[in-house]
Amino acid sequence: MYNFVFQNTTKVYFGPNQLSHLGEELKQFGKRVLLTYGGGTIKKIGLYDKVMDELKKADLTVFELSGIEPNPRHTTVNKGRDICKKEKIDVLLAVGGGSTIDCTKLIAAATFYDGDSWDLVTHKAPVTKALPVCTILTLAATGSEMNSGAVISNIQTNEKYGLIHPLLQPKVSFLDPTNTYSVSAYQTACGSADILSHVFDVFYFNKAEKMDMVERVMEDVIKTVIKYAPIAIKEPTNYQARANLMWASSWALNGFLQTGGEFHAPCHAMEHELSAFYDITHGLGLAILTPRWMEYILDESNVSQFKKFGINVFGIDPKLPDMEIARKAISSLSDFLFNKLGLKSTLSEVGIDDKNFKIMAHKACRGGVLSGYKPLTEEDVEKIYRMCL
Amino acid sequence: MYNFVFQNTTKVYFGPNQLSHLGEELKQFGKRVLLTYGGGTIKKIGLYDKVMDELKKADLTVFELSGIEPNPRHTTVNKGRDICKKEKIDVLLAVGGGSTIDCTKLIAAATFYDGDSWDLVTHKAPVTKALPVCTILTLAATGSEMNSGAVISNIQTNEKYGLIHPLLQPKVSFLDPTNTYSVSAYQTACGSADILSHVFDVFYFNKAEKMDMVERVMEDVIKTVIKYAPIAIKEPTNYQARANLMWASSWALNGFLQTGGEFHAPCHAMEHELSAFYDITHGLGLAILTPRWMEYILDESNVSQFKKFGINVFGIDPKLPDMEIARKAISSLSDFLFNKLGLKSTLSEVGIDDKNFKIMAHKACRGGVLSGYKPLTEEDVEKIYRMCL
């Protein structure tokens, strides 16, 4: 019956030349800003200087945390938390992709918790309060700029967990597609695979109730990525392509596509183990896993959804037998990910063997079977990992 | 370059059996509630009793304003404003369709203004503050449940104006499709025409920049209405149909479809004069005007958009000449509105002659030409009214 609650409070400034609003937006939360970013790309593309200019103009006091990792670590969260406490930070400004934003969200919450930030991720301690977070997005991928989730890794324990809490929702996000012009072909491909996976994994291929209109929008998001990711790879400064990918990333996981039922994400659960054990790029892990997972779960009970996918997204001839359409749809997706986007198609190619599959499968299923069309047991998960070799 | 700001803070409870959250949501704003509604339909369908039960359970003090008109009047706003001031109301709860919600939004703002509420509508006085507004929607049509607009009529001056202000955004809206089961075939048709018009008039057929992904969503909203409105008319208790129409109404005008450029609404400007002079149902006025307006503005400079509409929405053969596709698209829309939805197709049929066309055209263009693909002068507007006879 589509029983759901929708709310998304993030204010989005979309497009170039919106940074003039940065100062006024941050100021409403206070004077002391912690600027967070990753490896320094934002300096290379000139964004750091632009941001600093705006912060200076607004007469804000700026502190910095740089070096946030892809697959950001709880130890980095702790570091940021210490700065926030010591410097009495009023507001956080994350400039980067999903990793930087996720890490910053956790810092915002960890500032009000005295123990190890990992306790918040593992629900040992509840999120009770959080500093306001604003973001400037530099990669179309995770949707973190417009949702209340964050994924953090603990490399000591080989764990990577997600946390969802309304207090983690960014207050204001600046989405300027030109800030993604310098994103490499590889990272563009990984980000695109991530966007697709949110739609497939969380919304489109599971038992959750889908409202017809919203299911069409899911297909729009998928088709947007399929159309524009190859263009962005070929023409990195194609504004149309970068803009469509960026807005698709936000809408793939900002709540709108959920119209009932539970929240499933079996591929994400499986991928988090890959990243936790091997620190591989999230989107690449998802790309390798997704078509295998689809092959594994496809059966007579869910073929109609795969058929719909094949016809509506890839334009496969609806007169073919259902199972053939479904298989063609999955191979079309593989072709897109591994040929059109040029991503590596197996775990072996990225240097991962079957050594840890058993323990990874065990950890992926720590909360019980992974729900979805076909509930996945540890044995299922291990089999899917093997299909990726 | 798609420069836009998107924010929509309304919390939506979608689906049946969500009313148990009503008390907790209202309570966060205070104890004294003004319940507003229209002609009493909410009593007939049992919703009034359910709402009162919840308010009682939450120990709230309830005042009432009933009898809000379709095309709600500023005098009713003043009446509501007086109750809010006298009874020290903390929060407003609008139970009804767009008219009730719009009127309630204006009451919320007028409570902080001592003069005539019409001054707020005409921008003689600014909106400075507003009471929080929550809504329970009973008609899929205007989108007011999830946006910051309100349209109010002054029958003394034959004027009907819209006001948009962030303070008018509902805090919480309850969208239960089963509350629209009793909506008549006629009102379902008018509401559906209203939803369509928001997409056509404001977003799809104008010079505003359209992001590809979002334009596909516009077409989804249109196709949702075309698919489900006739089903809802034939089977008033078809949940799928009512749910899709309801969510379509919210998303047609909640900000998501706007990705740049200006906000145009020429058909709405023309319709507001029809309603102001003749108090006709908004959706019916829009239905009669829209295909004529399309015929009037169609030319070589914009035929590609009409062609896209014809192919993507009505599946018209893309191999036909562009102008033929465009004309077929417009006649398909007329067929939908006047045959499938059964709406009257001319102004004459609803008892309107050309007596006031000149003055209506003059008033519609009070702010200058109506912008859009083809800027419309007073003469153009009068011609379009005549095409509707």
Short mmCIF file of C-alpha atoms in Angstrom, two decimals, chain A residues 120 123 160 163 170 179 181 217 307 347 372:
data_model
loop_
_atom_site.label_atom_id
_atom_site.label_comp_id
_atom_site.label_asym_id
_atom_site.label_seq_id
_atom_site.Cartn_x
_atom_site.Cartn_y
_atom_site.Cartn_z
CA LEU A 120 28.24 5.26 16.48
CA HIS A 123 25.15 1.35 16.98
CA LYS A 160 32.82 -1.20 6.57
CA LEU A 163 24.84 4.45 9.30
CA PRO A 170 23.37 17.92 4.84
CA ASN A 179 33.55 20.72 -10.55
CA TYR A 181 35.10 18.11 -15.33
CA VAL A 217 11.59 7.49 -12.64
CA LYS A 307 11.86 -8.37 -18.43
CA LEU A 347 37.86 -9.72 -9.03
CA GLY A 372 15.60 -9.08 -1.46
#
